[in-house]
Short mmCIF file of C-alpha atoms in Angstrom, two decimals:
data_model
loop_
_atom_site.label_atom_id
_atom_site.label_comp_id
_atom_site.label_asym_id
_atom_site.label_seq_id
_atom_site.Cartn_x
_atom_site.Cartn_y
_atom_site.Cartn_z
CA UNK A 1 116.28 90.09 92.93
CA UNK A 2 118.73 90.00 90.20
CA UNK A 3 120.44 93.12 91.36
CA UNK A 4 124.08 92.57 90.00
CA UNK A 5 124.37 93.68 86.46
CA UNK A 6 126.91 93.77 83.63
CA UNK A 7 129.09 96.51 82.35
CA UNK A 8 127.94 98.81 79.57
CA UNK A 9 129.21 100.62 76.51
CA UNK A 10 130.90 103.90 78.11
CA UNK A 11 130.02 106.32 75.23
CA UNK A 12 128.29 105.91 71.83
CA UNK A 13 129.53 108.42 69.35
CA UNK A 14 127.15 109.53 66.82
CA UNK A 15 127.96 111.49 63.91
CA UNK A 16 125.04 112.90 61.62
CA UNK A 17 124.35 115.86 59.40
CA UNK A 18 121.49 116.84 57.73
CA UNK A 19 121.56 119.53 55.06
CA UNK A 20 118.61 122.03 54.90
CA UNK A 21 117.56 125.50 53.72
CA UNK A 22 119.47 127.78 51.22
CA UNK A 23 120.13 130.88 53.43
CA UNK A 24 123.97 132.09 53.75
CA UNK A 25 125.63 130.86 56.97
CA UNK A 26 129.07 132.31 57.30
CA UNK A 27 130.93 133.50 53.88
CA UNK A 28 133.80 131.44 54.23
CA UNK A 29 134.74 127.64 54.03
CA UNK A 30 136.57 126.53 57.15
CA UNK A 31 138.75 124.50 57.13
CA UNK A 32 139.93 125.24 53.69
CA UNK A 33 138.49 122.67 51.29
CA UNK A 34 135.82 121.33 53.76
CA UNK A 35 132.98 119.52 52.11
CA UNK A 36 131.73 117.05 54.76
CA UNK A 37 129.67 118.24 58.04
CA UNK A 38 130.51 115.44 60.41
CA UNK A 39 131.03 116.11 64.34
CA UNK A 40 132.13 113.92 67.03
CA UNK A 41 129.70 113.60 69.88
CA UNK A 42 129.77 111.50 73.03
CA UNK A 43 127.98 111.24 76.27
CA UNK A 44 129.65 109.99 79.53
CA UNK A 45 128.98 109.80 83.24
CA UNK A 46 131.27 110.59 86.11
CA UNK A 47 131.19 109.91 89.72
CA UNK A 48 130.93 112.81 92.44
CA UNK A 49 133.82 113.32 94.83
CA UNK A 50 132.89 113.84 98.76
CA UNK A 51 133.67 117.51 98.07
CA UNK A 52 131.13 117.79 95.10
CA UNK A 53 133.53 117.90 92.37
CA UNK A 54 133.47 115.76 89.50
CA UNK A 55 135.30 112.50 89.93
CA UNK A 56 136.40 109.45 87.79
CA UNK A 57 134.55 108.37 84.98
CA UNK A 58 132.14 105.52 85.81
CA UNK A 59 133.18 103.30 83.20
CA UNK A 60 134.19 100.35 83.17
CA UNK A 61 132.32 99.85 86.54
CA UNK A 62 128.44 100.18 87.20
CA UNK A 63 126.49 102.92 88.96
CA UNK A 64 125.84 102.18 92.55
CA UNK A 65 122.32 102.28 93.96
CA UNK A 66 121.70 105.79 95.78
CA UNK A 67 124.65 107.21 94.05
CA UNK A 68 124.59 110.52 92.21
CA UNK A 69 126.46 110.73 88.90
CA UNK A 70 127.08 113.60 86.67
CA UNK A 71 125.97 113.18 82.93
CA UNK A 72 128.10 115.46 80.55
CA UNK A 73 127.94 115.35 76.55
CA UNK A 74 131.12 116.49 74.48
CA UNK A 75 130.87 117.97 71.17
CA UNK A 76 134.17 117.73 68.89
CA UNK A 77 135.56 118.47 65.65
CA UNK A 78 135.77 115.34 63.51
CA UNK A 79 139.19 114.91 62.31
CA UNK A 80 138.11 112.04 59.97
CA UNK A 81 138.65 112.71 56.33
CA UNK A 82 136.63 109.40 55.46
CA UNK A 83 134.04 111.32 53.77
CA UNK A 84 135.92 114.32 53.12
CA UNK A 85 137.17 117.30 55.32
CA UNK A 86 134.72 118.03 57.96
CA UNK A 87 133.63 121.65 58.25
CA UNK A 88 133.70 123.72 61.74
CA UNK A 89 130.22 123.99 63.26
CA UNK A 90 128.70 126.65 65.41
CA UNK A 91 125.51 127.23 67.25
CA UNK A 92 122.57 124.73 67.88
CA UNK A 93 121.23 123.10 70.94
CA UNK A 94 122.21 120.30 73.37
CA UNK A 95 120.04 118.04 75.41
CA UNK A 96 120.44 115.11 77.83
CA UNK A 97 117.76 112.79 78.60
CA UNK A 98 118.36 111.04 81.74
CA UNK A 99 117.66 107.36 82.62
CA UNK A 100 114.08 108.30 84.16
CA UNK A 101 113.14 109.75 80.86
CA UNK A 102 113.50 113.40 81.71
CA UNK A 103 114.86 115.63 79.06
CA UNK A 104 117.12 118.29 80.18
CA UNK A 105 118.53 121.48 78.36
CA UNK A 106 122.27 121.29 78.26
CA UNK A 107 123.39 123.91 75.99
CA UNK A 108 126.35 125.83 77.77
CA UNK A 109 125.84 129.52 78.77
CA UNK A 110 126.73 131.67 75.68
CA UNK A 111 125.71 128.98 73.30
CA UNK A 112 128.16 126.84 71.28
CA UNK A 113 131.04 128.68 69.67
CA UNK A 114 132.67 127.82 66.49
CA UNK A 115 134.35 124.44 66.90
CA UNK A 116 137.04 123.03 64.72
CA UNK A 117 137.72 126.42 62.53
CA UNK A 118 141.16 127.56 61.76
CA UNK A 119 140.72 131.18 60.35
CA UNK A 120 141.40 133.05 63.72
CA UNK A 121 138.81 135.47 62.80
CA UNK A 122 135.38 134.01 62.79
CA UNK A 123 136.71 130.84 64.43
CA UNK A 124 139.29 130.24 67.37
CA UNK A 125 141.76 127.42 66.36
CA UNK A 126 142.09 126.62 69.92
CA UNK A 127 138.45 125.27 70.37
CA UNK A 128 138.34 121.84 69.03
CA UNK A 129 135.57 120.67 71.58
CA UNK A 130 132.90 121.96 74.06
CA UNK A 131 131.13 120.28 76.92
CA UNK A 132 127.52 120.47 77.75
CA UNK A 133 126.23 121.45 80.80
CA UNK A 134 126.63 119.04 83.64
CA UNK A 135 123.34 117.12 84.42
CA UNK A 136 123.05 115.26 87.76
CA UNK A 137 121.26 111.89 88.21
CA UNK A 138 120.73 109.63 91.36
CA UNK A 139 120.28 106.12 90.82
CA UNK A 140 117.14 105.55 92.73
CA UNK A 141 115.75 102.16 94.49
CA UNK A 142 113.39 101.60 91.58
CA UNK A 143 116.37 101.50 89.24
CA UNK A 144 117.38 98.23 90.96
CA UNK A 145 113.86 96.55 90.30
CA UNK A 146 112.45 98.25 87.29
CA UNK A 147 115.11 99.41 85.20
CA UNK A 148 118.46 97.67 86.17
CA UNK A 149 120.32 98.86 83.01
CA UNK A 150 120.45 102.70 83.02
CA UNK A 151 120.32 104.32 79.70
CA UNK A 152 120.89 108.05 78.98
CA UNK A 153 121.26 109.68 75.74
CA UNK A 154 122.17 113.23 74.26
CA UNK A 155 121.00 115.01 71.22
CA UNK A 156 122.57 117.91 69.29
CA UNK A 157 120.25 119.78 66.73
CA UNK A 158 120.53 122.67 64.53
CA UNK A 159 124.02 123.13 64.44
CA UNK A 160 125.40 125.29 61.31
CA UNK A 161 128.36 124.14 59.17
CA UNK A 162 130.99 126.63 57.92
CA UNK A 163 130.94 125.73 54.15
CA UNK A 164 131.14 128.10 51.55
CA UNK A 165 129.45 131.61 50.82
CA UNK A 166 125.93 130.21 49.81
CA UNK A 167 125.61 126.92 51.52
CA UNK A 168 124.28 126.49 54.99
CA UNK A 169 124.43 122.95 56.68
CA UNK A 170 122.15 122.05 59.60
CA UNK A 171 124.26 119.58 61.90
CA UNK A 172 122.53 117.18 64.14
CA UNK A 173 124.03 114.34 66.25
CA UNK A 174 123.15 111.95 68.91
CA UNK A 175 124.87 110.02 71.63
CA UNK A 176 123.96 107.22 74.05
CA UNK A 177 125.19 105.93 77.33
CA UNK A 178 124.46 102.60 79.24
CA UNK A 179 125.42 101.52 82.73
CA UNK A 180 124.63 98.60 84.75
CA UNK A 181 123.47 99.29 88.49
CA UNK A 182 125.05 97.77 91.69
CA UNK A 183 122.25 97.20 94.15
CA UNK A 184 121.91 96.10 97.72
CA UNK A 185 120.96 92.41 97.93
CA UNK A 186 117.45 92.29 98.96
CA UNK A 187 116.55 90.06 101.92
CA UNK A 188 113.28 88.78 99.78
CA UNK A 189 111.11 90.18 102.83
CA UNK A 190 108.35 92.14 101.48
CA UNK A 191 107.01 93.74 104.91
CA UNK A 192 110.23 95.72 105.30
CA UNK A 193 110.28 97.41 101.75
CA UNK A 194 113.28 96.81 99.53
CA UNK A 195 116.60 96.58 101.00
CA UNK A 196 118.63 99.72 99.69
CA UNK A 197 121.61 101.80 100.46
CA UNK A 198 120.99 104.63 103.13
CA UNK A 199 119.85 107.57 100.90
CA UNK A 200 121.67 110.05 103.27
CA UNK A 201 125.18 109.09 101.80
CA UNK A 202 125.95 108.94 98.13
CA UNK A 203 127.88 106.13 96.39
CA UNK A 204 126.91 103.23 98.54
CA UNK A 205 126.99 99.63 97.49
CA UNK A 206 126.09 96.80 100.20
CA UNK A 207 126.90 93.38 99.68
CA UNK A 208 125.45 91.87 102.90
CA UNK A 209 122.54 93.59 104.32
CA UNK A 210 122.13 90.97 106.82
CA UNK A 211 125.17 92.19 108.73
CA UNK A 212 125.13 95.73 107.66
CA UNK A 213 128.48 95.55 106.07
CA UNK A 214 129.95 99.20 105.22
CA UNK A 215 129.18 99.90 101.56
CA UNK A 216 131.91 99.80 99.15
CA UNK A 217 134.35 100.14 101.89
CA UNK A 218 137.25 98.58 99.69
CA UNK A 219 136.61 101.17 96.94
CA UNK A 220 135.60 98.48 94.66
CA UNK A 221 134.77 101.26 92.13
CA UNK A 222 138.49 102.27 91.96
CA UNK A 223 137.80 106.01 92.16
CA UNK A 224 139.59 106.61 95.25
CA UNK A 225 136.60 107.61 97.31
CA UNK A 226 135.35 106.00 100.33
CA UNK A 227 131.59 105.32 99.50
CA UNK A 228 130.56 104.51 103.03
CA UNK A 229 127.18 103.60 104.41
CA UNK A 230 124.87 100.73 105.35
CA UNK A 231 122.10 98.83 103.55
CA UNK A 232 118.87 99.70 105.37
CA UNK A 233 115.27 98.50 104.77
CA UNK A 234 112.99 100.36 102.60
CA UNK A 235 109.67 101.75 103.50
CA UNK A 236 107.97 99.19 105.67
CA UNK A 237 104.35 98.17 104.92
CA UNK A 238 101.95 99.76 107.50
CA UNK A 239 98.74 98.00 108.40
CA UNK A 240 95.45 99.64 109.63
CA UNK A 241 94.28 98.29 112.86
CA UNK A 242 90.66 97.00 112.59
CA UNK A 243 89.49 98.08 116.06
CA UNK A 244 88.87 94.66 117.24
CA UNK A 245 90.12 94.32 121.00
CA UNK A 246 89.91 90.56 120.82
CA UNK A 247 93.14 90.32 118.47
CA UNK A 248 96.26 92.02 118.65
CA UNK A 249 97.16 94.87 116.33
CA UNK A 250 97.33 94.10 112.52
CA UNK A 251 100.98 93.46 111.38
CA UNK A 252 102.36 92.68 107.66
CA UNK A 253 102.93 88.87 107.36
CA UNK A 254 105.62 87.28 105.44
CA UNK A 255 103.91 83.86 105.78
CA UNK A 256 100.57 84.98 104.44
CA UNK A 257 99.20 84.09 101.04
CA UNK A 258 100.47 85.95 99.19
CA UNK A 259 103.48 87.37 101.60
CA UNK A 260 102.85 90.82 102.80
CA UNK A 261 99.19 90.74 103.55
CA UNK A 262 98.04 92.63 107.07
CA UNK A 263 97.15 90.15 109.53
CA UNK A 264 95.65 90.25 112.88
CA UNK A 265 98.01 89.91 115.99
CA UNK A 266 97.39 87.10 118.66
CA UNK A 267 94.00 86.82 120.24
CA UNK A 268 93.26 88.40 123.39
CA UNK A 269 92.74 86.13 126.59
CA UNK A 270 89.50 84.51 127.00
CA UNK A 271 86.88 86.79 128.47
CA UNK A 272 88.66 90.04 127.85
CA UNK A 273 85.79 92.78 127.82
CA UNK A 274 84.83 93.81 124.19
CA UNK A 275 82.19 96.15 122.91
CA UNK A 276 78.49 95.21 124.32
CA UNK A 277 76.28 95.97 121.56
CA UNK A 278 73.18 93.71 122.07
CA UNK A 279 71.40 95.48 124.81
CA UNK A 280 70.93 92.59 126.86
CA UNK A 281 71.40 93.58 130.48
CA UNK A 282 72.13 90.13 131.64
CA UNK A 283 74.92 89.36 129.49
CA UNK A 284 78.31 91.09 128.94
CA UNK A 285 80.24 90.77 125.69
CA UNK A 286 83.70 89.20 125.91
CA UNK A 287 86.42 87.86 123.76
CA UNK A 288 86.14 84.11 123.06
CA UNK A 289 90.03 83.58 123.11
CA UNK A 290 89.90 83.04 119.25
CA UNK A 291 89.72 86.79 118.23
CA UNK A 292 86.08 87.08 118.23
CA UNK A 293 83.92 89.49 120.52
CA UNK A 294 81.15 87.10 121.60
CA UNK A 295 78.03 89.02 122.87
CA UNK A 296 77.07 86.44 125.22
CA UNK A 297 80.30 85.28 126.16
CA UNK A 298 80.32 86.58 129.80
CA UNK A 299 76.71 85.60 131.05
CA UNK A 300 75.30 86.34 134.47
CA UNK A 301 71.95 85.08 133.05
CA UNK A 302 71.90 81.68 134.34
CA UNK A 303 75.25 79.76 134.69
CA UNK A 304 76.02 76.83 136.93
CA UNK A 305 74.52 76.68 140.56
CA UNK A 306 71.07 77.08 142.34
CA UNK A 307 69.73 78.60 145.35
CA UNK A 308 67.11 76.91 147.70
CA UNK A 309 65.39 77.79 151.15
CA UNK A 310 62.74 80.01 152.44
CA UNK A 311 61.34 81.71 155.50
CA UNK A 312 59.29 84.67 156.70
CA UNK A 313 59.25 88.47 156.48
CA UNK A 314 57.15 90.49 158.98
CA UNK A 315 56.08 93.69 157.18
CA UNK A 316 55.73 97.02 158.73
CA UNK A 317 52.00 97.69 159.91
CA UNK A 318 51.54 93.87 160.42
CA UNK A 319 51.36 90.87 158.09
CA UNK A 320 53.47 88.03 157.46
CA UNK A 321 54.98 86.80 154.20
CA UNK A 322 56.37 83.34 153.88
CA UNK A 323 58.05 81.68 150.80
CA UNK A 324 59.74 78.49 149.77
CA UNK A 325 61.80 77.92 146.63
CA UNK A 326 64.50 75.86 144.65
CA UNK A 327 65.72 78.07 141.77
CA UNK A 328 68.49 77.41 139.23
CA UNK A 329 70.84 79.95 137.96
CA UNK A 330 70.18 78.55 134.36
CA UNK A 331 66.41 79.21 133.87
CA UNK A 332 66.24 76.53 131.45
CA UNK A 333 67.50 73.92 134.12
CA UNK A 334 64.47 72.47 136.11
CA UNK A 335 63.05 72.19 138.64
CA UNK A 336 62.38 75.93 139.31
CA UNK A 337 59.72 76.36 142.26
CA UNK A 338 58.67 79.46 144.25
CA UNK A 339 55.70 79.55 146.45
CA UNK A 340 54.69 82.84 148.28
CA UNK A 341 51.86 83.21 150.84
CA UNK A 342 50.84 86.50 152.37
CA UNK A 343 47.93 87.88 154.55
CA UNK A 344 45.95 84.82 155.36
CA UNK A 345 44.94 83.37 152.12
CA UNK A 346 46.78 85.04 149.25
CA UNK A 347 49.24 82.98 147.38
CA UNK A 348 51.56 83.09 144.28
CA UNK A 349 52.71 80.05 142.64
CA UNK A 350 55.52 80.18 139.99
CA UNK A 351 54.73 78.69 136.84
CA UNK A 352 57.68 79.82 134.38
CA UNK A 353 61.15 81.30 135.44
CA UNK A 354 61.68 83.96 132.48
CA UNK A 355 65.18 85.15 133.73
CA UNK A 356 67.90 84.48 136.20
CA UNK A 357 70.92 86.24 137.09
CA UNK A 358 73.36 84.84 139.59
CA UNK A 359 76.13 87.27 140.84
CA UNK A 360 78.58 87.68 143.67
CA UNK A 361 77.81 91.15 145.65
CA UNK A 362 80.99 92.10 147.05
CA UNK A 363 79.29 93.60 149.89
CA UNK A 364 77.91 90.10 150.91
CA UNK A 365 80.42 87.63 152.75
CA UNK A 366 78.72 84.42 153.61
CA UNK A 367 80.52 82.17 156.00
CA UNK A 368 81.32 79.78 154.63
CA UNK A 369 81.07 80.64 150.89
CA UNK A 370 79.49 77.59 149.44
CA UNK A 371 78.99 78.79 146.15
CA UNK A 372 80.38 81.33 143.59
CA UNK A 373 77.53 83.73 143.98
CA UNK A 374 75.56 84.93 146.72
CA UNK A 375 72.65 87.03 144.95
CA UNK A 376 69.92 85.77 142.79
CA UNK A 377 67.71 87.99 140.64
CA UNK A 378 64.87 86.57 138.66
CA UNK A 379 61.65 87.26 136.98
CA UNK A 380 58.57 85.02 136.18
CA UNK A 381 55.13 84.33 135.39
CA UNK A 382 52.48 82.30 137.54
CA UNK A 383 49.21 82.18 139.37
CA UNK A 384 47.94 84.35 141.79
CA UNK A 385 45.12 83.00 144.18
CA UNK A 386 44.64 80.35 141.40
CA UNK A 387 44.37 82.72 138.47
CA UNK A 388 47.01 82.84 135.64
CA UNK A 389 48.63 85.93 134.32
CA UNK A 390 50.53 87.18 137.46
CA UNK A 391 54.03 88.41 137.06
CA UNK A 392 56.94 88.64 139.67
CA UNK A 393 60.35 90.25 140.00
CA UNK A 394 62.40 89.20 143.04
CA UNK A 395 66.03 89.26 144.62
CA UNK A 396 67.28 86.68 147.06
CA UNK A 397 70.57 86.74 149.05
CA UNK A 398 72.57 84.37 150.94
CA UNK A 399 74.53 86.08 153.54
CA UNK A 400 75.82 83.05 155.26
CA UNK A 401 74.78 80.92 158.35
CA UNK A 402 72.37 81.08 160.38
CA UNK A 403 70.39 83.07 157.75
CA UNK A 404 69.33 85.96 159.83
CA UNK A 405 71.02 88.45 157.33
CA UNK A 406 69.71 86.74 154.46
CA UNK A 407 67.30 88.91 152.53
CA UNK A 408 64.30 88.66 150.18
CA UNK A 409 62.40 91.01 147.84
CA UNK A 410 59.08 90.31 145.95
CA UNK A 411 57.10 92.46 143.79
CA UNK A 412 53.90 90.69 142.36
CA UNK A 413 51.48 92.40 140.05
CA UNK A 414 48.62 91.01 137.93
CA UNK A 415 46.44 89.49 140.77
CA UNK A 416 42.81 89.16 140.62
CA UNK A 417 41.02 92.48 141.88
CA UNK A 418 44.21 94.68 141.57
CA UNK A 419 45.84 92.90 144.40
CA UNK A 420 49.74 93.37 144.60
CA UNK A 421 52.60 92.52 146.79
CA UNK A 422 55.62 94.51 147.61
CA UNK A 423 57.93 93.37 150.57
CA UNK A 424 61.56 93.42 151.16
CA UNK A 425 63.56 92.55 154.39
CA UNK A 426 65.70 90.20 156.33
CA UNK A 427 64.34 86.57 157.03
CA UNK A 428 62.72 85.75 160.15
CA UNK A 429 62.69 81.97 160.93
CA UNK A 430 64.35 80.96 157.69
CA UNK A 431 67.39 80.50 155.75
CA UNK A 432 68.47 80.98 152.01
CA UNK A 433 71.36 78.81 150.73
CA UNK A 434 73.39 79.24 147.57
CA UNK A 435 74.67 76.09 146.05
CA UNK A 436 77.60 75.65 143.51
CA UNK A 437 75.76 72.78 141.57
#
């Protein structure tokens, strides 16, 4: 991450004077013989003690991630005579620009008095410098990634120089400050956010986030303060679940390309029920074990197995119906035969098995259970009394041996002359047998 940074210049002193205007400032020159208009101007950063008071200067160390420091500018009388004796100055405006680019008004309450004067009337000889307002700044997580060298500046404008009865000098100056930033060593993982010092504690600097060592426990900044805390993960990446029950919740992945992508969790077990949307009654949607909801994955239409047998049902009011069949659970698997005779001469012959559903009815307990199902529900088309176009729906059950509890239900329509058959009941003189294959 490149989060260890070099030292900085503590204070950059700037001296500048711009003369403008012709209006009278103060009707004297102070100090006597002054002809120059330089000032001394500096900007410094200080740590904050545990009790909130101003502590040691940051220089020559760096600012720590999450640490709050105080920026303060100082205006002083310039005693240098290189360009002549400098005049006292007064008034004007101070401002401090913090590393985040925000300009803060910093002129002290009551304004800037005469600084550097000696007459004891207009200027108090004891005032040779004045501090700006104190501006706090907290080194944020972003300062370890975007702007590792923190730069601040201060500006002094529109000061007035004490030179002569007719000369009014406008004094301006600027100063700068730069500091490196000590940052938590990032673990390189994108899913847990950038490793940072716990924002709840000021002045932290963690060397080893993996072990959670106490931040700056040995007072490496030399300010006499125990800046303690631990490095913690930043804001983790959150993933929106896709609502697919066939895979686990979406989570951030370090191994995705690129890292930090949201990926689905492990697939749900095979045949986990999922949303059935195809409207087909004989199929149930199920997870395929690879994270996909297959609308036909759990199918009761077909499958492995067949049913064979036949017998008779005696209808109320008289009449006997007999049937014989071999039918597969998979309608595409042949042969599929069904013959029904009733009332001395009527006949249905199955030509096409259009659907088949084999299921296990929990209320039917065949002994022994020779197949994984005991109920066969089917539909088909065929001939009735030799004429095509008849349709049939039927249900056959195998309730075990000897067959007296087996049941059959047939409904036939479409016979010539409007003839129909609707019959249901237990078998007489017959048996229906479910087979596993």
